[in-house]
Tab-separated table of C-alpha atoms in Angstrom:
chain	number	residue	atom	x	y	z
A	9	SER	CA	134.078	108.891	42.726
A	10	GLN	CA	137.065	107.575	44.646
A	11	LYS	CA	136.967	104.084	46.066
A	12	ILE	CA	139.264	102.696	48.758
A	13	GLU	CA	139.306	99.012	49.569
A	14	GLN	CA	141.254	97.107	52.188
A	15	ASN	CA	141.787	93.393	52.012
A	16	SER	CA	139.584	91.093	54.013
A	17	GLU	CA	137.529	92.605	56.716
A	18	ALA	CA	139.280	90.384	59.264
A	19	LEU	CA	142.768	88.880	59.402
A	20	ASN	CA	143.969	86.349	61.976
A	21	ILE	CA	147.649	85.497	62.358
A	22	GLN	CA	149.883	83.709	64.839
A	23	GLU	CA	152.040	85.702	67.194
A	24	GLY	CA	155.521	86.261	65.799
A	25	LYS	CA	154.417	86.148	62.150
A	26	THR	CA	154.274	89.095	59.766
A	27	ALA	CA	150.874	90.611	59.122
A	28	THR	CA	150.361	92.144	55.686
A	29	LEU	CA	147.423	94.450	55.049
A	30	THR	CA	146.474	95.793	51.626
A	31	CYS	CA	144.949	99.090	50.590
A	32	ASN	CA	143.771	99.636	47.019
A	33	TYR	CA	142.300	102.857	45.695
A	34	THR	CA	140.757	103.975	42.405
A	35	ASN	CA	139.810	107.249	40.713
A	36	TYR	CA	142.217	109.135	42.913
A	37	SER	CA	145.803	110.427	42.903
A	38	PRO	CA	146.768	111.015	46.529
A	39	ALA	CA	149.816	113.005	47.547
A	40	TYR	CA	150.166	110.866	50.674
A	41	LEU	CA	149.023	107.548	51.965
A	42	GLN	CA	148.503	107.231	55.688
A	43	TRP	CA	147.849	104.325	58.018
A	44	TYR	CA	145.926	104.560	61.269
A	45	ARG	CA	145.130	102.184	64.095
A	46	GLN	CA	141.746	102.125	65.820
A	47	ASP	CA	141.023	100.302	69.059
A	48	PRO	CA	137.428	99.599	70.179
A	49	GLY	CA	135.747	102.679	71.636
A	50	ARG	CA	138.533	105.016	70.586
A	51	GLY	CA	139.372	107.334	67.745
A	52	PRO	CA	141.906	106.389	65.060
A	53	VAL	CA	145.563	106.995	65.900
A	54	PHE	CA	148.128	107.937	63.254
A	55	LEU	CA	150.878	105.374	62.599
A	56	LEU	CA	152.750	106.159	59.399
A	57	LEU	CA	152.633	108.411	56.363
A	58	ILE	CA	154.295	107.785	52.999
A	59	ARG	CA	154.527	110.352	50.214
A	60	GLU	CA	153.814	109.678	46.561
A	61	ASN	CA	157.512	109.957	45.666
A	62	GLU	CA	158.546	107.415	48.321
A	63	LYS	CA	158.506	103.668	47.770
A	64	GLU	CA	158.915	102.457	51.327
A	65	LYS	CA	158.821	103.769	54.888
A	66	ARG	CA	159.727	102.016	58.132
A	67	LYS	CA	159.054	102.695	61.775
A	68	GLU	CA	160.135	100.089	64.323
A	69	ARG	CA	158.216	96.898	63.414
A	70	LEU	CA	156.051	98.672	60.831
A	71	LYS	CA	156.747	98.959	57.119
A	72	VAL	CA	154.654	100.657	54.463
A	73	THR	CA	155.051	100.534	50.694
A	74	PHE	CA	153.332	102.743	48.155
A	75	ASP	CA	152.936	101.882	44.476
A	76	THR	CA	151.264	104.756	42.634
A	77	THR	CA	151.152	102.745	39.397
A	78	LEU	CA	149.223	99.897	40.978
A	79	LYS	CA	147.354	102.371	43.215
A	80	GLN	CA	148.164	100.195	46.164
A	81	SER	CA	149.802	100.367	49.580
A	82	LEU	CA	150.962	97.437	51.683
A	83	PHE	CA	151.257	97.683	55.461
A	84	HIS	CA	153.424	95.135	57.265
A	85	ILE	CA	153.730	94.413	60.963
A	86	THR	CA	156.688	92.142	61.639
A	87	ALA	CA	157.072	89.954	64.742
A	88	SER	CA	153.405	90.547	65.504
A	89	GLN	CA	152.181	90.596	69.094
A	90	PRO	CA	148.712	90.215	70.631
A	91	ALA	CA	148.889	93.939	71.480
A	92	ASP	CA	148.881	94.662	67.735
A	93	SER	CA	145.280	93.399	67.550
A	94	ALA	CA	143.168	96.307	66.344
A	95	THR	CA	141.493	97.700	63.239
A	96	TYR	CA	143.860	99.289	60.752
A	97	LEU	CA	142.686	101.983	58.388
A	98	CYS	CA	144.391	103.362	55.313
A	99	ALA	CA	143.806	106.917	54.103
A	100	PRO	CA	144.988	107.975	50.646
A	101	THR	CA	145.150	111.707	51.197
A	102	GLY	CA	144.990	114.547	48.731
A	103	ASN	CA	142.627	117.465	49.094
A	104	GLN	CA	140.407	115.397	51.318
A	105	PHE	CA	140.753	112.751	53.976
A	106	TYR	CA	139.029	109.537	52.908
A	107	PHE	CA	139.464	106.333	54.845
A	108	GLY	CA	139.395	102.768	53.660
A	109	THR	CA	136.984	100.146	54.903
A	110	GLY	CA	139.439	98.924	57.554
A	111	THR	CA	140.934	95.525	58.370
A	112	SER	CA	140.429	93.976	61.779
A	113	LEU	CA	143.646	92.229	62.780
A	114	THR	CA	143.748	89.585	65.501
A	115	VAL	CA	147.125	88.253	66.625
A	116	ILE	CA	146.696	84.864	68.272
A	117	PRO	CA	149.110	84.001	71.109
B	2	ASP	CA	146.431	117.961	77.926
B	3	THR	CA	143.982	116.385	75.505
B	4	ALA	CA	144.829	117.353	71.922
B	5	VAL	CA	141.326	116.995	70.427
B	6	SER	CA	138.404	116.855	72.815
B	7	GLN	CA	134.748	116.245	72.091
B	8	THR	CA	131.733	116.651	74.310
B	9	PRO	CA	129.595	114.867	75.174
B	10	LYS	CA	130.982	111.343	74.941
B	11	TYR	CA	127.483	109.845	74.938
B	12	LEU	CA	124.274	111.449	73.701
B	13	VAL	CA	120.854	109.819	73.815
B	14	THR	CA	117.978	111.807	72.383
B	15	GLN	CA	114.568	111.453	70.811
B	16	MET	CA	113.723	111.663	67.130
B	17	GLY	CA	112.978	115.162	65.974
B	18	ASN	CA	115.213	116.873	68.520
B	19	ASP	CA	118.052	119.261	67.687
B	20	LYS	CA	121.446	118.595	69.261
B	21	SER	CA	125.041	119.813	69.139
B	22	ILE	CA	128.390	118.143	69.619
B	23	LYS	CA	131.343	120.305	70.543
B	24	CYS	CA	134.940	119.877	69.440
B	25	GLU	CA	138.061	121.728	70.478
B	26	GLN	CA	141.700	121.255	69.514
B	27	ASN	CA	144.730	122.779	71.231
B	28	LEU	CA	147.293	121.788	68.606
B	29	GLY	CA	147.246	125.004	66.610
B	30	HIS	CA	145.994	123.098	63.560
B	31	ASP	CA	144.345	124.956	60.729
B	32	THR	CA	141.959	122.274	59.488
B	33	MET	CA	139.244	120.393	61.344
B	34	TYR	CA	136.996	117.537	60.295
B	35	TRP	CA	133.866	115.677	61.269
B	36	TYR	CA	133.521	111.974	60.541
B	37	LYS	CA	130.644	109.551	61.026
B	38	GLN	CA	131.355	105.921	61.885
B	39	ASP	CA	128.385	103.632	61.411
B	40	SER	CA	127.643	100.211	62.838
B	41	LYS	CA	129.767	98.596	60.139
B	42	LYS	CA	132.712	100.661	61.367
B	43	PHE	CA	133.130	102.548	58.095
B	44	LEU	CA	134.595	106.008	58.743
B	45	LYS	CA	132.942	108.528	56.435
B	46	ILE	CA	133.988	112.147	56.132
B	47	MET	CA	131.193	114.666	56.618
B	48	PHE	CA	132.978	118.014	56.564
B	49	SER	CA	136.414	119.515	56.438
B	50	TYR	CA	136.968	123.132	57.377
B	51	ASN	CA	139.811	125.572	57.593
B	52	ASN	CA	139.694	129.302	58.037
B	53	LYS	CA	139.215	129.716	54.335
B	54	GLU	CA	137.009	126.948	53.104
B	55	LEU	CA	134.244	124.597	54.122
B	56	ILE	CA	134.071	121.404	52.117
B	57	ILE	CA	130.910	119.437	52.545
B	58	ASN	CA	130.458	115.838	51.533
B	59	GLU	CA	127.530	116.037	49.161
B	60	THR	CA	125.881	112.999	50.704
B	61	VAL	CA	125.486	114.705	54.086
B	62	PRO	CA	121.900	115.888	54.710
B	63	ASN	CA	121.514	119.614	55.232
B	64	ARG	CA	120.174	118.865	58.714
B	65	PHE	CA	123.843	118.654	59.653
B	66	SER	CA	125.791	121.897	59.877
B	67	PRO	CA	129.271	122.710	61.172
B	68	LYS	CA	129.827	125.900	63.124
B	69	SER	CA	133.296	127.289	63.777
B	70	PRO	CA	133.425	130.175	66.268
B	71	ASP	CA	137.221	130.240	65.963
B	72	LYS	CA	140.139	128.272	64.573
B	73	ALA	CA	140.285	125.904	67.556
B	74	HIS	CA	136.630	124.879	67.551
B	75	LEU	CA	134.342	123.091	65.113
B	76	ASN	CA	130.946	122.177	66.505
B	77	LEU	CA	128.412	119.941	64.806
B	78	HIS	CA	124.734	120.880	64.885
B	79	ILE	CA	122.099	118.362	63.919
B	80	ASN	CA	118.486	119.337	63.375
B	81	SER	CA	115.424	117.069	63.349
B	82	LEU	CA	117.324	113.967	64.416
B	83	GLU	CA	116.399	110.673	62.761
B	84	LEU	CA	116.959	107.068	63.813
B	85	GLY	CA	119.542	106.660	61.034
B	86	ASP	CA	121.681	109.375	62.574
B	87	SER	CA	122.654	106.964	65.361
B	88	ALA	CA	126.408	106.441	65.030
B	89	VAL	CA	129.733	107.472	66.531
B	90	TYR	CA	130.859	110.927	65.428
B	91	PHE	CA	134.541	111.800	65.452
B	92	CYS	CA	136.146	115.183	65.293
B	93	ALA	CA	139.711	115.479	63.985
B	94	SER	CA	142.255	118.133	63.150
B	95	SER	CA	145.390	118.413	61.052
B	96	LEU	CA	147.932	120.916	59.825
B	97	LEU	CA	147.900	121.021	56.069
B	98	GLY	CA	150.948	121.859	54.069
B	99	ALA	CA	153.462	121.538	56.871
B	100	GLY	CA	155.046	118.092	56.669
B	101	GLY	CA	151.946	116.083	56.141
B	102	PRO	CA	148.279	115.946	56.954
B	103	GLU	CA	148.527	113.569	59.914
B	104	ALA	CA	145.209	113.841	61.712
B	105	PHE	CA	144.524	113.742	65.416
B	106	PHE	CA	141.137	112.397	66.464
B	107	GLY	CA	138.906	112.996	69.432
B	108	GLN	CA	137.547	110.110	71.484
B	109	GLY	CA	134.218	110.138	69.657
B	110	THR	CA	130.616	110.907	70.560
B	111	ARG	CA	128.195	108.003	70.519
B	112	LEU	CA	124.836	109.373	69.419
B	113	THR	CA	121.761	107.233	69.951
B	114	VAL	CA	118.452	108.431	68.559
B	115	VAL	CA	115.400	106.714	70.030
């Protein structure tokens, strides 16, 4: 069965630094890889989607890479701010919508 | 206008009861989902449904059943509730095959079984 792992359950970084989150998956060949943000008490909110034939996607301070050979996606937040503190979920998506284990990011002022 | 709405937001009930959670989307999406998020915050898919196919996660007990009266609604019925069913349940919807399966989520229903 498919397995989706995200690096460290919790990540703390200083404000202004770049946060890098990792998503690794096995036994799966997704057509897309998506990233979502979840704040406490709320549902996940879509951030970015990258297709299997794309290497990199950017949106404002966010950057996503997708390596189908390594079966890995990296999610970067540059110039991080305390407001970026949240849980980030990856979702390699094919016929079904499976989410990773999530990484809780805390940006320290 | 709320894109995906769930009711109720909180549900406290006794073991053995039967309950339903309602979900409605006004986005014109063709696929809806139910997810369970446990105390460890892991988001696990329970069902996905479009007007052609219901896909059930094989680990979901048959006490759980989705009911879709129309394309905009996917309700979740739970029979004989157990303590382990306590969790937050999220409904979501997406439009497959048209630019990407970006999903929109409801605000969640916190179910507590006592």
